[in-house]
Amino acid sequence: MSETTPALQRPATNLPPKYTPAEVEGPLYQSWVDRGYFTARPDSGREPFSIVIPPPNVTGSLHIGHALDHTIQDIVIRRQRMMGRDALWLPGMDHAGIATQNVVERELRKDGITRHDLGREAFVAKVWEWKEHSGGQILGQMRRLGDSVDWSRERFTMDAGLSRAVQTIFKRLYDDQLIYRAERIINWCPRCHTALSDIKVDHHDDEGELVQLVYGEPDGEDRVVVATTRIETMLGDTAIAVHPGDERYRHLVGRKIELPLVGRMIPVVADDHVDPEFGTGAVKVTPAHDPNDFEIGQRHGTAAINIMTPEGIITGTGTPFDGMDRFEAREAVREALRAQGRVGDERRPYVHAVGHCSRCDTVVEPRLSLQWFVSVGPLAKAAGDAVRDGRVRIHPKEMEPRWFGWVDDMHDWCISRQLWWGHRIPVWYGPGGEVVCLGPDESLPGSAADGTPPEGWSQDLDVLDTWFSSALWPFSTLGWPEDTAEVERYYPTSVLVTGYDILFFWVARMMMFGLYAMDGVQPFDTVALHGLVRDRFGKKMSKSRGNVVDPVEWMDRYGADALRFTLARGANPGSDQAISEEWAAGSRNFCTKLWNAARFALLNGATVEGDLPPVSEQSVVDRWILSRLATITAQADAGYADFQFAKTTEALYHFVWDEVCDWYLELAKLPLAAGGRPAEVTRRVLGEVLDVVLRLLHPAIPFVTDALWTQLTGGESVVVAAWPTAVPGAAEAPGDPAAESEVAALQRLVTEVRRFRAEQGLKPGQTVAGRITGLGRTGLAAHEGEVRALARLDDAGDGFAASATLRAGEVTVELDLRGAIDVEAERKRLEKDLGTAQKERAQAQAKLSNEQFLAKAPDEVVAKIRERLVVAEAEVARLESALGGLPVG
RNA sequence: GGGCCUGUAGCUCAGUUGGUAGAGCACCGCGCUUACACCGCGGACGUCGUCGGUUCGAGUCCGGCCGGGCCCACCA
């Protein structure tokens, strides 16, 4: 209790009449941090619960998808904290190799310099500088959102500690021969000058040309026609392949044919890969520029000739095409071959899938390259098994097939990147061809004290794929490879919350490395997947569409709570959500409603002091709301636990708005006005309801709930309040059905009277004289006062003359409308209702006269239909009588 | 090419083991009823894509078709 917590000091009357999110949210976050609420306590003796944040890229700022991701994690972790767990939500950021390097290079370009002008060391220093700036922005946004992360444990994938983890695991994998270096066809971006993972390649249909190309003598018997979309690669052909069983080419297998334009003699080989049905049944083989061809080349021992520079310029072919860009060469080669009559004049457009760099959209070039790989076989198998045998749960379960589809058929992972920003591959090459992989504390024999390598040694130039370090995140952030208390305590983490879009390349890799590094212990027990945030039409957000929502803008306009509540309300497990500004406004409105309800309670002396009054002293209305509160508490608890955020927040929304505000508060006004013991009981129940509701809502909307809760209870903060699991003093679940049905009957009657009034043109606030009879037969004998208050009926004094009569079930309400009754309106209303009732009666009768139904349907269902018939018949009778009683108009 | 998901009120979406269709927003009346016009009261709105099957009964299960979307993929 210090100056940092002004909210605590305010008397109840100080709650401003108007809810202003900025005023509520502004000071709260820092006070939470100052009080250390978010700091995990390994020595607390409490049961641990841990989440590591999916580290946002240091590039740019948080987008709405991050806001969703963080909201979900914050809901989970805040609830656990309230449940008394030692809750750790570990924050941090990812260095995002290529993305970050691109951003910084773009900055440099504005000043007309390239990274090569600076040199590697200076450039990397520049990136660090930039990271400090950009990273700060993200942290500010997280604070704004209310993320209850443990700032004392913030990490960055390029931190010294995490870099040690990277080097340690690299060395271990290397020693276990799970990392190897090999020439492979990789996706190469000629513009970014880097290898791209399969995931960074977008395939979409482009129009090209499937050229038919004649090899061998155009008229000779060694004539072979092949088809290709990349004719320029023929300069690097080293074979022609046909299917072994293809009679058309049997005579050619084993022979050599001259490669046009180049003059090289290349063999015809037989390979199963070739589909004799496709095209001409013959394939040109360019091992250095096509993955299939590479494999064919490997099988037949043919050379791989690289004909392109990293920039995509033809080189080393000894032809006039050297020096041409690949697309330029495509045309030139085609023309040259056409001149020789090997290619037809006619162009046949051909639409096919072409890979593009996901970052710059350049057409990727399959290219032979010396790269580092992780041999994923055993690692992926373990990752699959962990889910198969139930050690790791994927939520929702429908995502499991995708998981298995991926881990059960994973290619080896190319981990080297031709970048400067990232973890440098810890491998050194010696003058005599030596290759040495170094662990964190190792150095080359003969190194100088300052680490300068011996003469002739140099380190591999490449850095590791960003995902390599992210894959270690669940334990590297806890201090691994050191033997820390945090690793011991918080690993495996309890739940991983992330979007299904990175299930494969992040989650799968964490699973592989986690199981590998931590002796088979999984990195998390549960993977909770959420979807993508889309625009109001369900379209993907993109800068080009101009439909991107900036979470900060919405927080400015509606508050962080409203943004969070909006995202939570749309968060159905694993599925995308469409959001619009109306939703945010609706969420803000809900916070306002909550605020106003709390104001009402405070102005009326609601309290949480002392025990809840015994059931014997509670009114039916109290019992009803407490029963409902107990139900909603159980629902919310279970719903949050099962990651059903949409369902749960929706249920709380309706409980607060439709039940507490619309009915309970209105009904409570009577005993509060009456004073005495009934008022005392109501004040206590009212306090209880709000207290519990605020605690249940706190994980989703932390700011406004804390502001209100401290006012209501005088407690320190709802952040550290106990999580409600049951409502003490309320009847046990399934609640108090008697009270619930009694109040339901009351609500039905009041609604009926209100509707009648509205049909008759009475203004909602206008009080009229009325006489109510028959309440006892509906079990509402004790509720006449409430009916009168909510339906605005005055007691009928002397001289009362009924001019309109409403029969609602057993109850009759006669109103003195002083001749204002609209007979036609009432007739229309009654006839409509009669139609509905008759239809219901007919449906029930039809079912009950169906012998098959009677014979086969369960008894309870039959009983339900019988009951329905009775009700419908009574309703028909009532409406017919009411219609008959209308004045002839 | 293979696989997955999806089609419910004008819009965006819920609908638990098959048993009389729901929400928010938008819409139509009326209203400053002493917490709240970021509100209240009342109202209207769907042959659950389509055809067929299973069943006493299907939005809910099965099959075909049509319409969207996604993932994976080396088809030259």
Coordinates of C-alpha atoms (C1' of nucleotides) in Angstrom, one line a residue, chain A residues 18 227-228 273 275 278 283 292 350 352 536 572 578 582 588-589 592-593 596-597 599-600 650 654 657 661-662 665-666 669 751 754-755 758 763-764 792 832 840 843 850 852-853 856 858 861 864 868, chain B residues 3-6 11-17 19-26 29-45 55-57 68-76:
Chain A
K18 CA -17.8 8.0 -16.6
A227 CA 9.9 -30.7 -72.5
T228 CA 11.1 -28.0 -70.2
H273 CA 11.5 -41.3 -61.6
D275 CA 6.8 -40.8 -65.9
F278 CA 4.0 -37.3 -69.1
V283 CA 13.6 -35.8 -69.4
N292 CA 14.9 -34.3 -59.1
Y350 CA 1.9 -23.0 -69.9
H352 CA 2.5 -23.9 -63.7
R536 CA -14.3 -7.9 -41.0
N572 CA -12.4 -20.2 -31.0
A578 CA -12.9 -11.9 -38.3
E582 CA -17.9 -2.5 -34.1
R588 CA -15.8 -1.1 -24.7
N589 CA -19.5 -0.8 -24.1
T592 CA -18.6 0.6 -19.5
K593 CA -21.6 -1.5 -18.5
N596 CA -21.7 1.4 -14.3
A597 CA -22.9 -1.7 -12.5
R599 CA -20.9 2.3 -9.6
F600 CA -24.5 1.3 -8.8
E650 CA -19.4 -14.7 -24.2
H654 CA -24.3 -12.4 -21.1
W657 CA -25.3 -7.9 -19.0
C661 CA -27.6 -5.8 -14.9
D662 CA -31.0 -6.3 -16.6
L665 CA -29.8 -4.9 -10.2
E666 CA -33.3 -3.9 -11.1
K669 CA -33.5 -1.9 -6.0
T751 CA -41.7 -9.5 -20.2
R754 CA -44.0 -5.1 -20.9
R755 CA -44.7 -6.4 -24.4
A758 CA -45.6 -1.7 -25.7
K763 CA -44.3 4.5 -23.0
P764 CA -41.8 2.3 -21.1
R792 CA -44.4 -0.1 -13.9
K832 CA -49.9 -14.3 -34.1
E840 CA -46.6 -26.3 -31.6
Q843 CA -46.3 -30.8 -34.0
N850 CA -46.7 -41.8 -34.3
Q852 CA -42.9 -45.7 -34.0
F853 CA -41.9 -42.6 -32.1
K856 CA -38.5 -46.1 -30.1
P858 CA -36.5 -42.7 -25.1
V861 CA -38.1 -37.5 -24.8
K864 CA -41.0 -33.9 -22.8
R868 CA -45.0 -29.6 -24.6
Chain B
rG3 C1' -4.6 -34.2 -48.0
rC4 C1' -7.5 -31.1 -44.7
rC5 C1' -11.2 -27.5 -43.4
rU6 C1' -15.6 -25.1 -44.5
rC11 C1' -22.6 -9.2 -41.8
rU12 C1' -19.1 -12.1 -38.7
rC13 C1' -19.7 -16.5 -36.1
rA14 C1' -21.7 -20.3 -31.9
rG15 C1' -24.5 -24.8 -32.0
rU16 C1' -21.7 -30.3 -26.6
rU17 C1' -23.0 -37.7 -27.4
rG19 C1' -34.8 -34.7 -29.9
rU20 C1' -39.3 -27.6 -31.2
rA21 C1' -32.5 -23.1 -34.4
rG22 C1' -28.6 -19.0 -31.0
rA23 C1' -25.2 -14.5 -30.1
rG24 C1' -22.9 -9.8 -31.4
rC25 C1' -23.4 -6.0 -34.8
rA26 C1' -26.8 -4.0 -38.3
rG29 C1' -41.0 0.9 -32.9
rC30 C1' -41.0 3.6 -28.1
rG31 C1' -38.3 6.1 -24.3
rC32 C1' -33.6 11.1 -20.8
rU33 C1' -37.8 4.9 -15.7
rU34 C1' -33.1 8.3 -9.8
rA35 C1' -25.8 2.8 -12.4
rC36 C1' -25.5 3.3 -17.5
rA37 C1' -28.2 7.0 -24.5
rC38 C1' -21.0 3.4 -24.8
rC39 C1' -28.3 3.1 -22.3
rG40 C1' -33.4 1.0 -21.4
rC41 C1' -38.1 -1.6 -23.0
rG42 C1' -40.4 -4.1 -27.0
rG43 C1' -40.1 -6.1 -32.1
rA44 C1' -38.7 -8.3 -36.8
rC45 C1' -35.2 -11.7 -39.2
rU55 C1' -33.4 -43.0 -38.3
rC56 C1' -39.6 -42.6 -34.9
rG57 C1' -36.7 -38.0 -35.5
rG68 C1' -15.4 -21.0 -50.7
rG69 C1' -10.5 -21.5 -48.0
rC70 C1' -6.0 -23.8 -46.4
rC71 C1' -1.8 -27.1 -46.2
rC72 C1' 1.5 -30.3 -48.5
rA73 C1' 3.9 -31.6 -53.4
rC74 C1' 9.9 -32.8 -57.6
rC75 C1' 5.7 -33.7 -62.3
rA76 C1' 10.0 -32.0 -66.5

